[in-house]
Amino acid sequence: MKRIYLYFSAFFLMAGSISCKKSLNDLYQNPDAFTSTSIEYLFPQGIQSSAPVAYGDGVNRILGQMAPMMQLLGNTNANPTSLYKFIQASSASSAGAIDFGRWQNYYNTSMIQFKLIDAMYYWQLTPAEQAGYKVYYEMTRVMEAYNTAQTTDLFGDIPYSQAFTRSNSKFNQQTFLQPKFDAQQSIYDSVLNSLKEAGAFFDTAQLQTSVYNAQALLPTQDILYKGVLSSWSAFANSLRLRYAMRLSAADPARAQTEITDIVNNKRPLILTNATNALLYNTAQSGGYFAQAAAENNATATYLSQYTDSVMSASADPRLQISYYTDASNAGVYHGLPVSQQDRTTNTGVKGMYAYLNPLVWGYNYAAPIGIMIDASEVNFYLAEAAKKGIIPGGDAVAQTYYNNGVIQSVLMYYSIYQTAPASKTIGTGASQYTYQKATIAQPTIPGLTAWLNSSTYAYNSGQAMQQIALQKWLHSGFFQIDETYAEFRRLKLPVLMPDMLNGAQMNTTYPVRVPYPTGTSEANNNAENYAAAVAATNDNSYAFPVWWNK
């Protein structure tokens, strides 16, 4: 079969180029370094641009702002006058609003390779050639749905159907230099349709490696699932379940239709950790979340008081996995208060409070660098669906899925703990300190089941939604911060501690949306559509909920 090439103009490269990690450059052709490339080499670059938690995002947005705002972590660097600093300026308007590059990441990084694949597949390949690349195209649709849903969940209405068309003229196709902002409901409709169709394709597709060279390369080029199509089916259907549950209050009929189809037809789902959508760092070195955690941990990143209160009360085994306490505390974990009147900006409090475990999250280069969806999350969605009557079974089924979700979460966190180094020495001289990895017994499903049923987490029919929401919040936590934030907004749970100062509650309006960034090319070059979107969100207010949250 002949190789299909796309030749880039200088304009196309400027519009679509990304900074690629050295490890991936060593393994795959870098499309920015050559005058031609092909779909099978664009695809891993696209995954690499989408899944990982990047260093800058980890330091600035997640550990520095979002996790403290969500009370997942305590942070001594937090602004003493604003717990909601991440997306709050002086008021609920757009003035000074920042998004730490999430908008530009979607349009200029995470979608670029996938949109190149779309263009090549539709407008450059013959029907016979499309057959060989169909599997790449369907995987691309899944990744595009994932990236798009993440972005619209943050901002609401965004340019979508007319976006990514700057280079269409190369293929004699229509371009939109000033794309409209699509309604979030229509975006979700497209996302769900793509995931359903992709999942159905993977259910019946079989690789023809002796016929198509591109398919023979798939186990290498698919850096997520190594070309296992059944895993891609589970991934697509699990994302479909996630987004159907997301709109279950705004469009219950659509949610019911999607979820009923998944459950009644026994569509593959990620129900155990074996098929989690995780990406690992092949270079076993820094540059991702681990490096961010290592650098931020030294002075700022602590177990929060709220997290401590719920995990300690249940003897949660994930507490000693994710957090580190100095010997002076004799194994007792203390959480840093997040309220303005109680928290401290003193960087010398490490002996007082537990902090993010540097061996697990800071120096563990074998840990995942990105988690897109996993078994625990899927089980919690099914537990919620059963509890709310979206699927049959009531409390009995809800409890089964809830228990599975908690158990799979502990097992996943333990598997990450196993890959952490035994020790790490930092500093020199009097400031030298050695972190030592504690010995934690291998958890078993029977043992975890017994613990769960006797703990404060034990399923309670009258408190089931509060429990499910809490476990979602604990599990996705800071590492999947956008999912944590989305589910917290949707469920309005858990109920976090109030932010108090001098006896008065501060920040009574919790941010329910990330404002559109100001001063960007979108605001300048797509001014009319941008202005309309700003007006439709009450002057770009962080207090204006997205469609599925209204």
Short mmCIF file of N, CA and C in Angstrom, two decimals, residues 258-379:
data_model
loop_
_atom_site.label_atom_id
_atom_site.label_comp_id
_atom_site.label_asym_id
_atom_site.label_seq_id
_atom_site.Cartn_x
_atom_site.Cartn_y
_atom_site.Cartn_z
N GLU A 258 -29.00 7.25 26.24
CA GLU A 258 -27.60 6.84 26.11
C GLU A 258 -27.24 5.75 27.12
N ILE A 259 -27.61 5.98 28.37
CA ILE A 259 -27.21 5.05 29.43
C ILE A 259 -27.95 3.73 29.31
N THR A 260 -29.23 3.77 28.92
CA THR A 260 -29.98 2.53 28.72
C THR A 260 -29.35 1.70 27.61
N ASP A 261 -28.94 2.35 26.53
CA ASP A 261 -28.29 1.63 25.44
C ASP A 261 -26.99 0.97 25.92
N ILE A 262 -26.22 1.69 26.70
CA ILE A 262 -24.95 1.14 27.19
C ILE A 262 -25.19 -0.07 28.09
N VAL A 263 -26.12 0.06 29.02
CA VAL A 263 -26.33 -0.99 30.02
C VAL A 263 -27.11 -2.17 29.44
N ASN A 264 -28.21 -1.90 28.75
CA ASN A 264 -29.04 -2.99 28.24
C ASN A 264 -28.33 -3.81 27.18
N ASN A 265 -27.48 -3.17 26.40
CA ASN A 265 -26.75 -3.88 25.35
C ASN A 265 -25.37 -4.33 25.79
N LYS A 266 -25.12 -4.17 27.08
CA LYS A 266 -23.85 -4.63 27.67
C LYS A 266 -22.64 -4.14 26.87
N ARG A 267 -22.66 -2.84 26.57
CA ARG A 267 -21.51 -2.25 25.90
C ARG A 267 -20.29 -2.37 26.80
N PRO A 268 -19.12 -2.64 26.24
CA PRO A 268 -17.91 -2.75 27.08
C PRO A 268 -17.65 -1.46 27.85
N LEU A 269 -17.27 -1.60 29.10
CA LEU A 269 -16.95 -0.46 29.95
C LEU A 269 -15.66 -0.76 30.72
N ILE A 270 -15.02 0.29 31.20
CA ILE A 270 -13.84 0.15 32.04
C ILE A 270 -14.33 -0.09 33.47
N LEU A 271 -14.38 -1.33 33.89
CA LEU A 271 -14.90 -1.67 35.21
C LEU A 271 -13.82 -2.17 36.16
N THR A 272 -12.65 -2.50 35.63
CA THR A 272 -11.50 -2.85 36.46
C THR A 272 -10.31 -2.04 35.97
N ASN A 273 -9.29 -1.97 36.80
CA ASN A 273 -8.13 -1.14 36.48
C ASN A 273 -7.32 -1.65 35.30
N ALA A 274 -7.60 -2.86 34.85
CA ALA A 274 -6.83 -3.44 33.74
C ALA A 274 -6.97 -2.64 32.46
N THR A 275 -8.10 -1.94 32.29
CA THR A 275 -8.32 -1.19 31.04
C THR A 275 -8.42 0.31 31.29
N ASN A 276 -7.91 0.79 32.40
CA ASN A 276 -7.90 2.23 32.65
C ASN A 276 -7.22 2.98 31.50
N ALA A 277 -7.74 4.16 31.20
CA ALA A 277 -7.13 5.00 30.15
C ALA A 277 -6.04 5.85 30.77
N LEU A 278 -4.86 5.25 30.94
CA LEU A 278 -3.71 5.89 31.56
C LEU A 278 -2.58 6.01 30.55
N LEU A 279 -1.85 7.11 30.63
CA LEU A 279 -0.67 7.28 29.79
C LEU A 279 0.55 7.37 30.68
N TYR A 280 1.62 6.68 30.28
CA TYR A 280 2.85 6.66 31.07
C TYR A 280 3.96 7.37 30.33
N ASN A 281 4.96 7.79 31.09
CA ASN A 281 6.11 8.51 30.56
C ASN A 281 7.18 7.52 30.16
N THR A 282 7.39 7.34 28.87
CA THR A 282 8.37 6.36 28.42
C THR A 282 9.80 6.74 28.76
N ALA A 283 10.04 8.02 29.00
CA ALA A 283 11.41 8.47 29.28
C ALA A 283 11.81 8.27 30.73
N GLN A 284 10.81 8.00 31.61
CA GLN A 284 11.10 7.83 33.04
C GLN A 284 11.87 9.02 33.60
N SER A 285 11.47 10.21 33.25
CA SER A 285 12.14 11.41 33.74
C SER A 285 11.11 12.51 33.91
N GLY A 286 11.57 13.68 34.32
CA GLY A 286 10.67 14.77 34.65
C GLY A 286 10.05 15.43 33.44
N GLY A 287 9.37 16.57 33.71
CA GLY A 287 8.73 17.31 32.65
C GLY A 287 7.23 17.28 32.71
N TYR A 288 6.68 16.42 33.56
CA TYR A 288 5.24 16.32 33.67
C TYR A 288 4.84 16.64 35.11
N PHE A 289 3.71 16.06 35.54
CA PHE A 289 3.18 16.37 36.85
C PHE A 289 4.17 16.03 37.97
N ALA A 290 4.92 14.96 37.80
CA ALA A 290 5.86 14.56 38.85
C ALA A 290 6.85 15.67 39.17
N GLN A 291 7.41 16.28 38.14
CA GLN A 291 8.35 17.37 38.38
C GLN A 291 7.65 18.56 39.02
N ALA A 292 6.42 18.83 38.59
CA ALA A 292 5.66 19.92 39.19
C ALA A 292 5.41 19.66 40.66
N ALA A 293 5.03 18.43 40.99
CA ALA A 293 4.76 18.09 42.38
C ALA A 293 6.02 18.16 43.22
N ALA A 294 7.14 17.71 42.67
CA ALA A 294 8.40 17.75 43.41
C ALA A 294 8.79 19.18 43.74
N GLU A 295 8.66 20.08 42.79
CA GLU A 295 9.07 21.46 43.01
C GLU A 295 8.08 22.21 43.90
N ASN A 296 6.80 21.93 43.76
CA ASN A 296 5.79 22.64 44.55
C ASN A 296 5.72 22.12 45.97
N ASN A 297 6.13 20.87 46.17
CA ASN A 297 5.98 20.24 47.47
C ASN A 297 6.86 20.87 48.54
N ALA A 298 7.99 21.41 48.14
CA ALA A 298 8.97 21.87 49.12
C ALA A 298 8.41 22.91 50.08
N THR A 299 7.49 23.73 49.64
CA THR A 299 7.01 24.81 50.50
C THR A 299 5.51 24.95 50.56
N ALA A 300 4.76 24.29 49.68
CA ALA A 300 3.39 24.76 49.51
C ALA A 300 2.27 23.73 49.57
N THR A 301 2.49 22.48 49.26
CA THR A 301 1.39 21.57 48.96
C THR A 301 1.13 20.58 50.10
N TYR A 302 0.00 20.76 50.76
CA TYR A 302 -0.30 20.02 51.98
C TYR A 302 -1.63 19.28 51.90
N LEU A 303 -1.76 18.29 52.74
CA LEU A 303 -3.05 17.66 53.00
C LEU A 303 -3.99 18.74 53.53
N SER A 304 -5.18 18.84 52.97
CA SER A 304 -6.12 19.86 53.45
C SER A 304 -6.88 19.35 54.67
N GLN A 305 -7.38 20.28 55.43
CA GLN A 305 -8.12 19.93 56.64
C GLN A 305 -9.36 19.10 56.30
N TYR A 306 -10.05 19.47 55.22
CA TYR A 306 -11.26 18.73 54.87
C TYR A 306 -10.93 17.31 54.42
N THR A 307 -9.93 17.17 53.56
CA THR A 307 -9.52 15.84 53.11
C THR A 307 -9.11 14.98 54.30
N ASP A 308 -8.36 15.56 55.21
CA ASP A 308 -7.93 14.85 56.41
C ASP A 308 -9.13 14.39 57.22
N SER A 309 -10.12 15.25 57.36
CA SER A 309 -11.27 14.93 58.22
C SER A 309 -12.04 13.72 57.71
N VAL A 310 -12.20 13.59 56.40
CA VAL A 310 -12.98 12.46 55.89
C VAL A 310 -12.13 11.20 55.74
N MET A 311 -10.86 11.34 55.40
CA MET A 311 -10.03 10.16 55.20
C MET A 311 -9.58 9.55 56.53
N SER A 312 -9.24 10.37 57.48
CA SER A 312 -8.80 9.85 58.78
C SER A 312 -9.94 9.16 59.50
N ALA A 313 -11.14 9.70 59.38
CA ALA A 313 -12.29 9.12 60.08
C ALA A 313 -12.60 7.72 59.59
N SER A 314 -12.22 7.42 58.36
CA SER A 314 -12.52 6.10 57.78
C SER A 314 -11.31 5.18 57.75
N ALA A 315 -10.17 5.65 58.28
CA ALA A 315 -8.92 4.90 58.15
C ALA A 315 -8.66 4.55 56.69
N ASP A 316 -8.85 5.52 55.83
CA ASP A 316 -8.72 5.34 54.38
C ASP A 316 -7.28 4.99 54.03
N PRO A 317 -7.04 3.82 53.42
CA PRO A 317 -5.66 3.43 53.08
C PRO A 317 -5.01 4.34 52.04
N ARG A 318 -5.79 5.12 51.33
CA ARG A 318 -5.22 6.04 50.34
C ARG A 318 -4.53 7.23 51.00
N LEU A 319 -4.82 7.47 52.28
CA LEU A 319 -4.23 8.61 52.98
C LEU A 319 -2.72 8.47 53.07
N GLN A 320 -2.23 7.32 53.51
CA GLN A 320 -0.78 7.14 53.67
C GLN A 320 -0.09 6.88 52.34
N ILE A 321 -0.85 6.63 51.29
CA ILE A 321 -0.27 6.51 49.96
C ILE A 321 0.00 7.89 49.37
N SER A 322 -0.98 8.76 49.44
CA SER A 322 -0.89 10.06 48.77
C SER A 322 -0.18 11.12 49.58
N TYR A 323 -0.10 10.94 50.91
CA TYR A 323 0.44 12.00 51.76
C TYR A 323 1.56 11.46 52.64
N TYR A 324 2.43 12.37 53.02
CA TYR A 324 3.63 12.03 53.80
C TYR A 324 3.60 12.83 55.09
N THR A 325 3.90 12.17 56.18
CA THR A 325 3.98 12.87 57.46
C THR A 325 5.34 12.61 58.09
N ASP A 326 5.95 13.64 58.64
CA ASP A 326 7.29 13.50 59.21
C ASP A 326 7.27 12.64 60.46
N ALA A 327 8.43 12.10 60.81
CA ALA A 327 8.55 11.20 61.96
C ALA A 327 8.08 11.86 63.24
N SER A 328 8.22 13.16 63.34
CA SER A 328 7.83 13.87 64.56
C SER A 328 6.34 13.77 64.85
N ASN A 329 5.54 13.44 63.82
CA ASN A 329 4.10 13.30 64.01
C ASN A 329 3.68 11.87 64.31
N ALA A 330 4.64 10.97 64.39
CA ALA A 330 4.40 9.58 64.78
C ALA A 330 3.28 8.93 63.95
N GLY A 331 3.30 9.21 62.67
CA GLY A 331 2.32 8.59 61.79
C GLY A 331 0.94 9.21 61.81
N VAL A 332 0.77 10.30 62.55
CA VAL A 332 -0.53 10.98 62.60
C VAL A 332 -0.57 12.04 61.50
N TYR A 333 -1.69 12.08 60.78
CA TYR A 333 -1.84 13.02 59.67
C TYR A 333 -2.65 14.22 60.12
N HIS A 334 -2.11 15.41 59.89
CA HIS A 334 -2.80 16.65 60.21
C HIS A 334 -2.98 17.45 58.92
N GLY A 335 -4.21 17.94 58.69
CA GLY A 335 -4.51 18.69 57.49
C GLY A 335 -4.40 20.19 57.71
N LEU A 336 -3.90 20.89 56.71
CA LEU A 336 -3.74 22.34 56.77
C LEU A 336 -5.09 23.02 56.55
N PRO A 337 -5.51 23.92 57.44
CA PRO A 337 -6.77 24.64 57.22
C PRO A 337 -6.70 25.47 55.94
N VAL A 338 -7.84 25.57 55.26
CA VAL A 338 -7.89 26.35 54.03
C VAL A 338 -8.58 27.68 54.23
N SER A 339 -9.32 27.83 55.31
CA SER A 339 -10.02 29.08 55.55
C SER A 339 -9.03 30.21 55.76
N GLN A 340 -9.36 31.40 55.28
CA GLN A 340 -8.44 32.53 55.33
C GLN A 340 -8.03 32.88 56.75
N GLN A 341 -8.92 32.71 57.72
CA GLN A 341 -8.58 33.12 59.07
C GLN A 341 -7.75 32.07 59.80
N ASP A 342 -7.71 30.86 59.26
CA ASP A 342 -7.01 29.78 59.94
C ASP A 342 -5.76 29.30 59.24
N ARG A 343 -5.69 29.48 57.93
CA ARG A 343 -4.54 28.92 57.23
C ARG A 343 -3.31 29.81 57.44
N THR A 344 -2.19 29.25 57.07
CA THR A 344 -0.93 29.95 57.27
C THR A 344 -0.20 30.08 55.94
N THR A 345 0.58 31.13 55.82
CA THR A 345 1.49 31.26 54.67
C THR A 345 2.92 31.00 55.10
N ASN A 346 3.07 30.46 56.30
CA ASN A 346 4.39 30.12 56.83
C ASN A 346 4.90 28.88 56.10
N THR A 347 6.01 29.00 55.43
CA THR A 347 6.55 27.86 54.67
C THR A 347 7.29 26.87 55.56
N GLY A 348 7.44 27.17 56.83
CA GLY A 348 8.17 26.27 57.70
C GLY A 348 7.27 25.38 58.54
N VAL A 349 6.17 24.91 57.97
CA VAL A 349 5.20 24.14 58.74
C VAL A 349 5.23 22.65 58.41
N LYS A 350 6.27 22.20 57.72
CA LYS A 350 6.26 20.81 57.29
C LYS A 350 6.22 19.82 58.44
N GLY A 351 6.77 20.18 59.56
CA GLY A 351 6.72 19.27 60.69
C GLY A 351 5.35 19.21 61.33
N MET A 352 4.48 20.16 61.00
CA MET A 352 3.16 20.23 61.62
C MET A 352 2.09 19.51 60.79
N TYR A 353 2.16 19.62 59.47
CA TYR A 353 1.09 19.12 58.62
C TYR A 353 1.63 18.08 57.63
N ALA A 354 0.75 17.12 57.29
CA ALA A 354 1.09 16.16 56.25
C ALA A 354 1.09 16.87 54.90
N TYR A 355 1.88 16.36 53.97
CA TYR A 355 1.99 17.01 52.67
C TYR A 355 2.00 15.95 51.57
N LEU A 356 1.84 16.42 50.35
CA LEU A 356 1.78 15.53 49.20
C LEU A 356 3.01 14.63 49.20
N ASN A 357 2.80 13.33 49.12
CA ASN A 357 3.90 12.37 49.22
C ASN A 357 4.88 12.56 48.06
N PRO A 358 6.08 13.06 48.34
CA PRO A 358 7.03 13.33 47.25
C PRO A 358 7.52 12.07 46.54
N LEU A 359 7.53 10.94 47.24
CA LEU A 359 7.98 9.70 46.62
C LEU A 359 6.96 9.20 45.60
N VAL A 360 5.69 9.41 45.89
CA VAL A 360 4.63 8.92 45.00
C VAL A 360 4.36 9.89 43.86
N TRP A 361 4.27 11.19 44.19
CA TRP A 361 3.85 12.18 43.21
C TRP A 361 5.00 13.06 42.71
N GLY A 362 6.07 13.16 43.46
CA GLY A 362 7.13 14.07 43.08
C GLY A 362 8.32 13.45 42.38
N TYR A 363 8.70 12.24 42.78
CA TYR A 363 9.89 11.62 42.20
C TYR A 363 9.59 10.25 41.60
N ASN A 364 8.34 10.00 41.36
CA ASN A 364 7.92 8.72 40.81
C ASN A 364 7.67 8.87 39.32
N TYR A 365 8.71 8.68 38.53
CA TYR A 365 8.59 8.87 37.09
C TYR A 365 7.98 7.66 36.40
N ALA A 366 7.62 6.63 37.17
CA ALA A 366 6.90 5.49 36.60
C ALA A 366 5.40 5.62 36.81
N ALA A 367 4.98 6.67 37.51
CA ALA A 367 3.55 6.90 37.71
C ALA A 367 2.92 7.38 36.41
N PRO A 368 1.61 7.27 36.28
CA PRO A 368 0.96 7.80 35.07
C PRO A 368 1.20 9.30 34.94
N ILE A 369 1.33 9.75 33.71
CA ILE A 369 1.44 11.19 33.47
C ILE A 369 0.10 11.77 33.03
N GLY A 370 -0.87 10.91 32.83
CA GLY A 370 -2.20 11.36 32.47
C GLY A 370 -3.22 10.27 32.72
N ILE A 371 -4.37 10.63 33.28
CA ILE A 371 -5.48 9.71 33.49
C ILE A 371 -6.70 10.31 32.82
N MET A 372 -7.24 9.63 31.82
CA MET A 372 -8.39 10.17 31.11
C MET A 372 -9.71 9.66 31.67
N ILE A 373 -9.79 8.40 32.02
CA ILE A 373 -10.94 7.84 32.72
C ILE A 373 -10.52 6.48 33.25
N ASP A 374 -11.13 6.06 34.36
CA ASP A 374 -10.70 4.80 34.98
C ASP A 374 -11.89 4.06 35.57
N ALA A 375 -11.61 2.86 36.07
CA ALA A 375 -12.66 1.96 36.56
C ALA A 375 -13.43 2.53 37.73
N SER A 376 -12.74 3.17 38.64
CA SER A 376 -13.42 3.73 39.80
C SER A 376 -14.48 4.73 39.37
N GLU A 377 -14.11 5.65 38.50
CA GLU A 377 -15.06 6.67 38.04
C GLU A 377 -16.26 6.03 37.35
N VAL A 378 -16.03 5.04 36.50
CA VAL A 378 -17.13 4.39 35.79
C VAL A 378 -18.08 3.70 36.76
N ASN A 379 -17.54 3.01 37.75
CA ASN A 379 -18.38 2.36 38.75
C ASN A 379 -19.22 3.37 39.53
#
